[in-house]
mmCIF file of N, CA and C in Angstrom:
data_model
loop_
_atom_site.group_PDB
_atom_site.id
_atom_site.type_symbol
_atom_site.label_atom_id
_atom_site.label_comp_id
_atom_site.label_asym_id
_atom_site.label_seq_id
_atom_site.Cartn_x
_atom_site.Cartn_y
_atom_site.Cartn_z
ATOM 1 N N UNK A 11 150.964 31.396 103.920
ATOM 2 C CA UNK A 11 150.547 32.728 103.496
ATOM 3 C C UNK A 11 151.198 33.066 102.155
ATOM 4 N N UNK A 12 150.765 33.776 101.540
ATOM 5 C CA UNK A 12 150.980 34.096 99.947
ATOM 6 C C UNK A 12 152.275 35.396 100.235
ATOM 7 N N UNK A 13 152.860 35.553 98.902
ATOM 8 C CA UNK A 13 154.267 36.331 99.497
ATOM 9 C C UNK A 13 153.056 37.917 98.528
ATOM 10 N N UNK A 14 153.859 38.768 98.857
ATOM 11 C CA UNK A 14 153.240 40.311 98.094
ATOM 12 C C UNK A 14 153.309 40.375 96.758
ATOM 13 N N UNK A 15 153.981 39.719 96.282
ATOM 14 C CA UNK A 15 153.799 39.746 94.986
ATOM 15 C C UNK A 15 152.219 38.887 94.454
ATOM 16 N N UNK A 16 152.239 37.790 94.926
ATOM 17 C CA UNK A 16 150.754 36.798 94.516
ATOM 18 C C UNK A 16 150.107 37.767 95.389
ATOM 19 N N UNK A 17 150.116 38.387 96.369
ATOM 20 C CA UNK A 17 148.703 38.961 96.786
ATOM 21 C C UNK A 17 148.563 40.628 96.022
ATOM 22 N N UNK A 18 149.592 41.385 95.391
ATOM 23 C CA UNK A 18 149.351 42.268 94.594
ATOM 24 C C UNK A 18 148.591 41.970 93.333
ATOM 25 N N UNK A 19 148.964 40.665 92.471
ATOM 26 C CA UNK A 19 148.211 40.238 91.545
ATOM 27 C C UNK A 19 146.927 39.858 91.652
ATOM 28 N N UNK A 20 146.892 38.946 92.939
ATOM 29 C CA UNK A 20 145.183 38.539 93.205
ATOM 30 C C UNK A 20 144.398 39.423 93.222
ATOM 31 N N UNK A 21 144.825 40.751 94.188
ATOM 32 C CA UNK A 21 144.131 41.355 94.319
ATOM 33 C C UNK A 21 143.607 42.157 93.013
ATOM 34 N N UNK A 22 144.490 42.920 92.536
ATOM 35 C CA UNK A 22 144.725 43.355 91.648
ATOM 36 C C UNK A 22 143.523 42.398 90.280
ATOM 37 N N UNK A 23 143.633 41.289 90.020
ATOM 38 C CA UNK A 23 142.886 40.136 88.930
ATOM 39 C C UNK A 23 141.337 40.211 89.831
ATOM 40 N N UNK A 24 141.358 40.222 91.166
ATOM 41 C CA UNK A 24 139.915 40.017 91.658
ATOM 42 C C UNK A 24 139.085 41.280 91.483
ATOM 43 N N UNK A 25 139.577 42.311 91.074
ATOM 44 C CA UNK A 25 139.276 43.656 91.000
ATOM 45 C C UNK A 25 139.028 44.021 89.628
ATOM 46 N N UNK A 26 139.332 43.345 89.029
ATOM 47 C CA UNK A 26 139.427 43.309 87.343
ATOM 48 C C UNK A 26 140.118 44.509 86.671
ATOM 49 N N UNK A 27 141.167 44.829 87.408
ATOM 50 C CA UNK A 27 141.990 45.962 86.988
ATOM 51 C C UNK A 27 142.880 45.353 86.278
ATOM 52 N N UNK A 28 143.846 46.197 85.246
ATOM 53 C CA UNK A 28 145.015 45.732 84.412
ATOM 54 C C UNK A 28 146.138 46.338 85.503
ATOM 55 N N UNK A 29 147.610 46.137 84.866
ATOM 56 C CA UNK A 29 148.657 47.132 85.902
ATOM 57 C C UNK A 29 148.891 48.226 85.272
ATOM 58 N N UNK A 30 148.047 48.786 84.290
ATOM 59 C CA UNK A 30 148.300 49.975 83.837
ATOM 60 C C UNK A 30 148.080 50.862 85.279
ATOM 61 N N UNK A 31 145.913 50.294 85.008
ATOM 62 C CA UNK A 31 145.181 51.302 86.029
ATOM 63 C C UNK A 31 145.960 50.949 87.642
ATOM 64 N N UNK A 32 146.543 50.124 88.444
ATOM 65 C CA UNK A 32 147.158 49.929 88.879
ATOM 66 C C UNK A 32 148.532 50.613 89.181
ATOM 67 N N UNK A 33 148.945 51.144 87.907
ATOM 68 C CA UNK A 33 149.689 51.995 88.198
ATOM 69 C C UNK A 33 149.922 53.221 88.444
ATOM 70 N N UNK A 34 148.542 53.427 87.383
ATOM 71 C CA UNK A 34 148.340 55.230 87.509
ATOM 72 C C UNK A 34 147.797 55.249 88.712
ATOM 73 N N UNK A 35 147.012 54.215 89.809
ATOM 74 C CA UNK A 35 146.556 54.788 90.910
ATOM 75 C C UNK A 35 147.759 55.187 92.046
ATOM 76 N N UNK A 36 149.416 54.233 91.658
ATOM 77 C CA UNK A 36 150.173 54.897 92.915
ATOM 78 C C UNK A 36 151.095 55.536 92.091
ATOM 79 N N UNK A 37 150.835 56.189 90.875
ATOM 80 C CA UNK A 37 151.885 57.271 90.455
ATOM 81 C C UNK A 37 152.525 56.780 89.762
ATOM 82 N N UNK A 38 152.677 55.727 89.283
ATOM 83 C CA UNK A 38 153.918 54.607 88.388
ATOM 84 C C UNK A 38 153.986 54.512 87.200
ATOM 85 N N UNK A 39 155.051 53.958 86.268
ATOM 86 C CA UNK A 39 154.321 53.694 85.288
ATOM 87 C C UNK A 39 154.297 51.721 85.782
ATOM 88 N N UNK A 40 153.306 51.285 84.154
ATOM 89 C CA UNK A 40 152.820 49.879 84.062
ATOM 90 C C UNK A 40 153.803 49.048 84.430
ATOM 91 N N UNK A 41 155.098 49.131 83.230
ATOM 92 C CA UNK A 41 156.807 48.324 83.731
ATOM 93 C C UNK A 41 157.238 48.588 85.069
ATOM 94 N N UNK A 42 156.908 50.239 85.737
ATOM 95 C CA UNK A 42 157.333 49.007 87.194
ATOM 96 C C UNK A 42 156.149 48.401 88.240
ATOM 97 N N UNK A 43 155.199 48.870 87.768
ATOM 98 C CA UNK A 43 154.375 47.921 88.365
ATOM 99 C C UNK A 43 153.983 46.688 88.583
ATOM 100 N N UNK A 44 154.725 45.853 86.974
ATOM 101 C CA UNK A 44 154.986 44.953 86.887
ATOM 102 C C UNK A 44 156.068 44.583 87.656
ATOM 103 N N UNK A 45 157.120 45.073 87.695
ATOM 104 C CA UNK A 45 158.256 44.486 88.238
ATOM 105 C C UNK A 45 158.353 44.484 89.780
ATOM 106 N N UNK A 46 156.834 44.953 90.190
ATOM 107 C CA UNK A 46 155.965 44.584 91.629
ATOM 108 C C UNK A 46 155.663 43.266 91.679
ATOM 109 N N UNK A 47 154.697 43.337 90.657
ATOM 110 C CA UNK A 47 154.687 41.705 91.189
ATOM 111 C C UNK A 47 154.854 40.582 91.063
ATOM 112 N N UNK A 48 156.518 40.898 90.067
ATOM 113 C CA UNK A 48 157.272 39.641 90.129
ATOM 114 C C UNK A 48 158.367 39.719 91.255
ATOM 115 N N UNK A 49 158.344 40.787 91.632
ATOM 116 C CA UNK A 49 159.409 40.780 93.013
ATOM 117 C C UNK A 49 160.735 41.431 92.632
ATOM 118 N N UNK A 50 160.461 41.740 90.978
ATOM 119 C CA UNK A 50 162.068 42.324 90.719
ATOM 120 C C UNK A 50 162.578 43.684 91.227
ATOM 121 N N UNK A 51 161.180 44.496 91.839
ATOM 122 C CA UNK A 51 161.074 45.440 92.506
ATOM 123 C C UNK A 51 160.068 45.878 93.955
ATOM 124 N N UNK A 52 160.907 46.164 94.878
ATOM 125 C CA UNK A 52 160.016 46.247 95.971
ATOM 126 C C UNK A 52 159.274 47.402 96.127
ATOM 127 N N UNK A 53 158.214 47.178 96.716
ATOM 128 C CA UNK A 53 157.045 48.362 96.455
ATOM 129 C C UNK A 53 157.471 49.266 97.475
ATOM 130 N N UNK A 54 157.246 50.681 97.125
ATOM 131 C CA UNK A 54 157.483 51.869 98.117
ATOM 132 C C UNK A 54 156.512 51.761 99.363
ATOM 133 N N UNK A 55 156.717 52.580 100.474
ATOM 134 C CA UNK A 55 155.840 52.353 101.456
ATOM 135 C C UNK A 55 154.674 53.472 100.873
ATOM 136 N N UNK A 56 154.515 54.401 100.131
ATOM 137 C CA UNK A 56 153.642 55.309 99.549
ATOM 138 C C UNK A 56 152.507 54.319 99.319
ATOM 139 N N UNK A 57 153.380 53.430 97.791
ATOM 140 C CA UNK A 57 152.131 53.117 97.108
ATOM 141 C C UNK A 57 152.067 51.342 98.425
ATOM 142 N N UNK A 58 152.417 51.258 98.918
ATOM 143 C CA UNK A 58 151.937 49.992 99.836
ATOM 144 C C UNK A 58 150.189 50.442 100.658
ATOM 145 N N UNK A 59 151.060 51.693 100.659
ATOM 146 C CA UNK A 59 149.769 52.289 101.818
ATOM 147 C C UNK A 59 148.271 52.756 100.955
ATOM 148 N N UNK A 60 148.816 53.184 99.939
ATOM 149 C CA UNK A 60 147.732 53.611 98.792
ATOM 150 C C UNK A 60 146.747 52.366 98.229
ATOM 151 N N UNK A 61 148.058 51.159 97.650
ATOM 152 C CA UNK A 61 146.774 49.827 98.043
ATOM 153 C C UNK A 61 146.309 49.657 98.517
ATOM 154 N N UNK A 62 146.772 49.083 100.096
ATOM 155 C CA UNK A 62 145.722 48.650 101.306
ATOM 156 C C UNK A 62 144.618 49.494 101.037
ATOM 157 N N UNK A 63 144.393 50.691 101.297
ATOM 158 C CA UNK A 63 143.356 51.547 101.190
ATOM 159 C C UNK A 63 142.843 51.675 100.218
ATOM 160 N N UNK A 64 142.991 51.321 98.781
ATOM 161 C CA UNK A 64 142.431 50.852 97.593
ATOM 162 C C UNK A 64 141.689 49.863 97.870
ATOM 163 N N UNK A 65 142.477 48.746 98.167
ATOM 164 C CA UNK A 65 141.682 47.380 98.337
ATOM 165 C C UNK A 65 141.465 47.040 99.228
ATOM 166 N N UNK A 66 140.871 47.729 100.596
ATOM 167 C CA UNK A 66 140.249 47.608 101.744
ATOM 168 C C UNK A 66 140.792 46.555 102.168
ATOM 169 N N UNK A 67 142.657 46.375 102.790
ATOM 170 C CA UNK A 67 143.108 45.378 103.497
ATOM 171 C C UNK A 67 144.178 46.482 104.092
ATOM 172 N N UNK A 68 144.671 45.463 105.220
ATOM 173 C CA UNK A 68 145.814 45.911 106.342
ATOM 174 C C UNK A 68 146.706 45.771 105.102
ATOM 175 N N UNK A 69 148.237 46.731 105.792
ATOM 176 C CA UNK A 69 148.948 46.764 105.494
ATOM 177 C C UNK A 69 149.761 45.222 105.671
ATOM 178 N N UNK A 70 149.691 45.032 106.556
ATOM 179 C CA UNK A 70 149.952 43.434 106.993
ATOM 180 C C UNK A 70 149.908 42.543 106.158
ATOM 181 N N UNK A 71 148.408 42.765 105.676
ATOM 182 C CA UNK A 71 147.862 41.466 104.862
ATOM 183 C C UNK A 71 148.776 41.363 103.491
ATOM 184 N N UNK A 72 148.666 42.965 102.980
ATOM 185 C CA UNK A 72 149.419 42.854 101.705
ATOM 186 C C UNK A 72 150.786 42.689 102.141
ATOM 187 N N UNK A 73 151.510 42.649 102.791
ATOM 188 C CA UNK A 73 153.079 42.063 102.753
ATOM 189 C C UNK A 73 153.040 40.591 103.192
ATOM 190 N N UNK A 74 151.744 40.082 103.180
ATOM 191 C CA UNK A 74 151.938 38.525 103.642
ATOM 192 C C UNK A 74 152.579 38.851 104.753
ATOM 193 N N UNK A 75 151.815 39.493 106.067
ATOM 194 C CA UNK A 75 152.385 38.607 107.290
ATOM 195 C C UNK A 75 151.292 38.002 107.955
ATOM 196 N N UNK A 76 149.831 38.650 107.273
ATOM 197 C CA UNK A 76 148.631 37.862 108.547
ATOM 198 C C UNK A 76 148.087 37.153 107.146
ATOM 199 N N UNK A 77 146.928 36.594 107.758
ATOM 200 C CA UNK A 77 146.012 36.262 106.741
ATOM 201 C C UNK A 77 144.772 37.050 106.531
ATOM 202 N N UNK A 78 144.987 37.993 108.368
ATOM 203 C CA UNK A 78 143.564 39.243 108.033
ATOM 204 C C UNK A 78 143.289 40.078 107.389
ATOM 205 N N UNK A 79 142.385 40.132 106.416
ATOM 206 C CA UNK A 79 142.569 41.527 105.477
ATOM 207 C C UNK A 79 142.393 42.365 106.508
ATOM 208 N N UNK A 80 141.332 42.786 107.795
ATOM 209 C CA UNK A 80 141.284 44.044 108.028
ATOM 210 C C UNK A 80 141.674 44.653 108.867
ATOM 211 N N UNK A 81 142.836 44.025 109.552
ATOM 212 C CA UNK A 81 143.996 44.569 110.324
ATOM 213 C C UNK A 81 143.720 45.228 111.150
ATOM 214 N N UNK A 82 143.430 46.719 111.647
ATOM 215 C CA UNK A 82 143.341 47.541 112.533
ATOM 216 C C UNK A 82 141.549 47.930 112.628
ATOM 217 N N UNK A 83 141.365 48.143 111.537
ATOM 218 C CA UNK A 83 139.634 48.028 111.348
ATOM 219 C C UNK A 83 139.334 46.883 111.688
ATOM 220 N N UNK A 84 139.479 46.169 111.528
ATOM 221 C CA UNK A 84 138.784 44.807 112.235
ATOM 222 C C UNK A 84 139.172 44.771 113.705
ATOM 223 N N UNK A 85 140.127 44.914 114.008
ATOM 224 C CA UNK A 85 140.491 45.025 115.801
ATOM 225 C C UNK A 85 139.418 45.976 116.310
ATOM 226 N N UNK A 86 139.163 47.194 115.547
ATOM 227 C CA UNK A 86 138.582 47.898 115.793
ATOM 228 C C UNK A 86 136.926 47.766 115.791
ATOM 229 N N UNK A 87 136.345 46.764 114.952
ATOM 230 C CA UNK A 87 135.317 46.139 115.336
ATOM 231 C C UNK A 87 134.564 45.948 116.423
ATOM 232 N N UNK A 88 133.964 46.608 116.745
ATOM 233 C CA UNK A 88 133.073 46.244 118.286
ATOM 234 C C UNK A 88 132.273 44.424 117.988
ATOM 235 N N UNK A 89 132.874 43.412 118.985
ATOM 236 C CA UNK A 89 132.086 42.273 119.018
ATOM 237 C C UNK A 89 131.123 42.177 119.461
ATOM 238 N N UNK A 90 130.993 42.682 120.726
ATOM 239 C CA UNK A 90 129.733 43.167 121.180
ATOM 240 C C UNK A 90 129.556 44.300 122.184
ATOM 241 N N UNK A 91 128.203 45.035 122.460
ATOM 242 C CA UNK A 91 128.714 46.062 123.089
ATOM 243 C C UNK A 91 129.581 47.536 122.546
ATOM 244 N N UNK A 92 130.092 47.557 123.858
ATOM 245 C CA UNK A 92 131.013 48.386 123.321
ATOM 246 C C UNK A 92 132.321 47.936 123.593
ATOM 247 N N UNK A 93 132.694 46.488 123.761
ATOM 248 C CA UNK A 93 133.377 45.771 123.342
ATOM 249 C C UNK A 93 134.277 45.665 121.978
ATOM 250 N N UNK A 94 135.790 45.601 121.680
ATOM 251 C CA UNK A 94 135.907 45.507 120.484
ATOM 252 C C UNK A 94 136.944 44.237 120.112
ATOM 253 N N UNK A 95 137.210 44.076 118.940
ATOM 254 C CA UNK A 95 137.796 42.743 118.830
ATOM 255 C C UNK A 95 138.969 43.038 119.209
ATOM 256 N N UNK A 96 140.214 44.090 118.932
ATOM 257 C CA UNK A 96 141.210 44.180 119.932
ATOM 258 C C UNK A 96 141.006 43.937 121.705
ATOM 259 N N UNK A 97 140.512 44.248 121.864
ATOM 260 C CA UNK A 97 140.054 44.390 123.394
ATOM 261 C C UNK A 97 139.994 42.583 123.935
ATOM 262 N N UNK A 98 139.244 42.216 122.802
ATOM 263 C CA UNK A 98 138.840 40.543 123.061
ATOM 264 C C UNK A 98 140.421 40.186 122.995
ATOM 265 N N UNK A 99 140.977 40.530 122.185
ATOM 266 C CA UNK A 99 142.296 39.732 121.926
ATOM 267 C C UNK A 99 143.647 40.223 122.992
ATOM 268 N N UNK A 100 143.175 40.937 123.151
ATOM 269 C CA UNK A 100 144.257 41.578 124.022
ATOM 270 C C UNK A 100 143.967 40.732 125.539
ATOM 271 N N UNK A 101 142.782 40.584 126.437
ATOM 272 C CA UNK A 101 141.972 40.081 126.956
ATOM 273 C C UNK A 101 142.604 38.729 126.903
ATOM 274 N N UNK A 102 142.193 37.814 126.112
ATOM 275 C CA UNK A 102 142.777 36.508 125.408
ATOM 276 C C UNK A 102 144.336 36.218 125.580
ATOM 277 N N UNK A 103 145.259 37.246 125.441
ATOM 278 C CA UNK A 103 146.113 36.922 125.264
ATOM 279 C C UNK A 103 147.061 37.072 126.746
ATOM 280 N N UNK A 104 146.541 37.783 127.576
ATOM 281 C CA UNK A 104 146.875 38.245 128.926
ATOM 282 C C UNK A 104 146.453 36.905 129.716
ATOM 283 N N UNK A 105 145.607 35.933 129.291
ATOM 284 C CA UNK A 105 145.277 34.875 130.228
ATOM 285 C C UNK A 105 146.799 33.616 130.278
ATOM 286 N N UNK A 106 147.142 32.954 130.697
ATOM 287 C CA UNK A 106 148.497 32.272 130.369
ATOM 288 C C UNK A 106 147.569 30.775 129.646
ATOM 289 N N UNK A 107 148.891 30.220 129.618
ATOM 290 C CA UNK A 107 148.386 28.951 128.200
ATOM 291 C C UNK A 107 146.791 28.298 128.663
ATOM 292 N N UNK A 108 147.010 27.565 129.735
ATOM 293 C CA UNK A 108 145.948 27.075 129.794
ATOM 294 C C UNK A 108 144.685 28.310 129.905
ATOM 295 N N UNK A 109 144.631 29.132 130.007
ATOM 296 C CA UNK A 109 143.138 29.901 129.747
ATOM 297 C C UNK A 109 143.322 30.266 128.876
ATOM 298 N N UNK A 110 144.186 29.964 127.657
ATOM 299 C CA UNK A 110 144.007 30.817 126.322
ATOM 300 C C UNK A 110 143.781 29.343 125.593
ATOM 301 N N UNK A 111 144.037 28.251 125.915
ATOM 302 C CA UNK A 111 143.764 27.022 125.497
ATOM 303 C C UNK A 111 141.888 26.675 125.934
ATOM 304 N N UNK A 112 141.873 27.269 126.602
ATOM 305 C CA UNK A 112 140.205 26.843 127.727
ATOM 306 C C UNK A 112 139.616 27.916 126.674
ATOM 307 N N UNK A 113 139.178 29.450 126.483
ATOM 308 C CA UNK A 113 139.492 30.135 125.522
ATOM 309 C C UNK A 113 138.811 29.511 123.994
ATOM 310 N N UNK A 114 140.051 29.076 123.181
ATOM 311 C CA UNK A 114 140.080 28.284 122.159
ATOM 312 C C UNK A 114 139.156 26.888 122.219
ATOM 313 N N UNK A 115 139.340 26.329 122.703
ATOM 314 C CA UNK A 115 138.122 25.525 123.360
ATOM 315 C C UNK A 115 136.439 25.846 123.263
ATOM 316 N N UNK A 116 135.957 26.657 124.165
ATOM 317 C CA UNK A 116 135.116 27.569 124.550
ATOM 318 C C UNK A 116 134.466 27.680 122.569
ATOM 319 N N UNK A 117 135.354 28.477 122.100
ATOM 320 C CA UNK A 117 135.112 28.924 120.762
ATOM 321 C C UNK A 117 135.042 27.927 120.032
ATOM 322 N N UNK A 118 135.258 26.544 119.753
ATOM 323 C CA UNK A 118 135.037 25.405 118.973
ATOM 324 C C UNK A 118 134.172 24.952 119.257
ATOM 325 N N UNK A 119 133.973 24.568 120.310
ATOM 326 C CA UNK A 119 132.497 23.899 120.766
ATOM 327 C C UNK A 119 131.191 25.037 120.356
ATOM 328 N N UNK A 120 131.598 25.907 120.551
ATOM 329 C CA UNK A 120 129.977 27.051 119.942
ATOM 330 C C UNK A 120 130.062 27.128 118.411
ATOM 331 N N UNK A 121 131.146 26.905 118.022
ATOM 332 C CA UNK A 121 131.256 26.914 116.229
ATOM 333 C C UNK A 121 130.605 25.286 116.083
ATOM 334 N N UNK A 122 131.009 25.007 116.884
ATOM 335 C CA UNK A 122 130.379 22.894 116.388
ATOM 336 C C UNK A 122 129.105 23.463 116.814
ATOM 337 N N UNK A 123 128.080 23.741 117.675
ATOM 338 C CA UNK A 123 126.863 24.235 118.506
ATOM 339 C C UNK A 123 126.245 24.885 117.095
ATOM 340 N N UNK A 124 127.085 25.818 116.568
ATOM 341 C CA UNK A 124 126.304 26.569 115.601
ATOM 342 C C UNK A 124 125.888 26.136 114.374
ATOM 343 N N UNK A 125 126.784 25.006 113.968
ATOM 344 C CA UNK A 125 126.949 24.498 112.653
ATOM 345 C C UNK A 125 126.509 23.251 113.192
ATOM 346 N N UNK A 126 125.564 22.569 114.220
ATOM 347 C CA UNK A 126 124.829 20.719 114.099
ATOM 348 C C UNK A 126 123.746 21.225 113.105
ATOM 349 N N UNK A 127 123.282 20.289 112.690
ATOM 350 C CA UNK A 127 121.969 20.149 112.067
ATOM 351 C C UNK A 127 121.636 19.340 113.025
ATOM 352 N N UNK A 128 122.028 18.613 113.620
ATOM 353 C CA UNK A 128 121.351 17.459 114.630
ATOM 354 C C UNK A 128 120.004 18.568 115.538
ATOM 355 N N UNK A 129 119.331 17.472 115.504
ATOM 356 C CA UNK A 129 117.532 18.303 116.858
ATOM 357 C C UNK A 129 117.812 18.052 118.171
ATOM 358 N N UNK A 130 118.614 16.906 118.167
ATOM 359 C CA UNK A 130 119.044 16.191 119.452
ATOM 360 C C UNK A 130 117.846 14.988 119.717
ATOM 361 N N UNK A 131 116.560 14.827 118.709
ATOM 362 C CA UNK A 131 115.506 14.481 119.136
ATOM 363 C C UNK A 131 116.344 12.532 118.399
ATOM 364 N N UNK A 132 115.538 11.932 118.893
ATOM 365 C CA UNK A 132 115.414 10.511 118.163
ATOM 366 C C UNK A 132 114.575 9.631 117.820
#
């Protein structure tokens, strides 16, 4: 996983913003915004929270601890139904190893299922 500093910049470069505008969006000036994302300064929880919600990711994601951008909105995702992806995971995770291994399983074989080109014909 990328540390907060490379994911403040990515994000930040994929957005085609400078760290000026970057800065004026959490109140800063440019120099310490910079000194965000070389790490010489750690970001406030203000403007942490003001990104995520800028750049439509979890708080999580931007401190590098998941790889999910959408953290609580995405849990919050209905998979199906009125089913939601927390619910699935929570679900998932209450089963002990081997049904969370059976589980994982289950889900590879329908990702291989989804992605043959094979007809099965010969």
């Amino acid at each position: 996983m990328k540390s907060t500093q490379e994911l403040l910049k990515d994000l930040r470069e994929d957005s085609d913003l400078n760290q000026l505008t970057v800065a004026e969006l959490i109140g800063t000036t440019q120099q310490q915004y910079s000194k965000y994302e070389t790490g010489e300064s750690e970001l406030p929880l203000r403007a942490l929270a003001i990104l995520a919600d800028h750049y439509n990711v979890s708080t999580d994601f931007l401190m590098g601890r998941t790889d999910c951008r959408e953290g609580i909105t995405g849990q919050s995702m209905k998979v199906i139904g009125n089913t939601s992806a927390g619910e699935v995971i929570s679900d998932i995770l209450s089963l002990d190893a081997s049904g969370r291994a059976f589980v994982i399983e289950c889900i590879s074989l329908r990702k291989l299922k989804e992605t043959c080109t094979c007809t099965g014909k010969k």
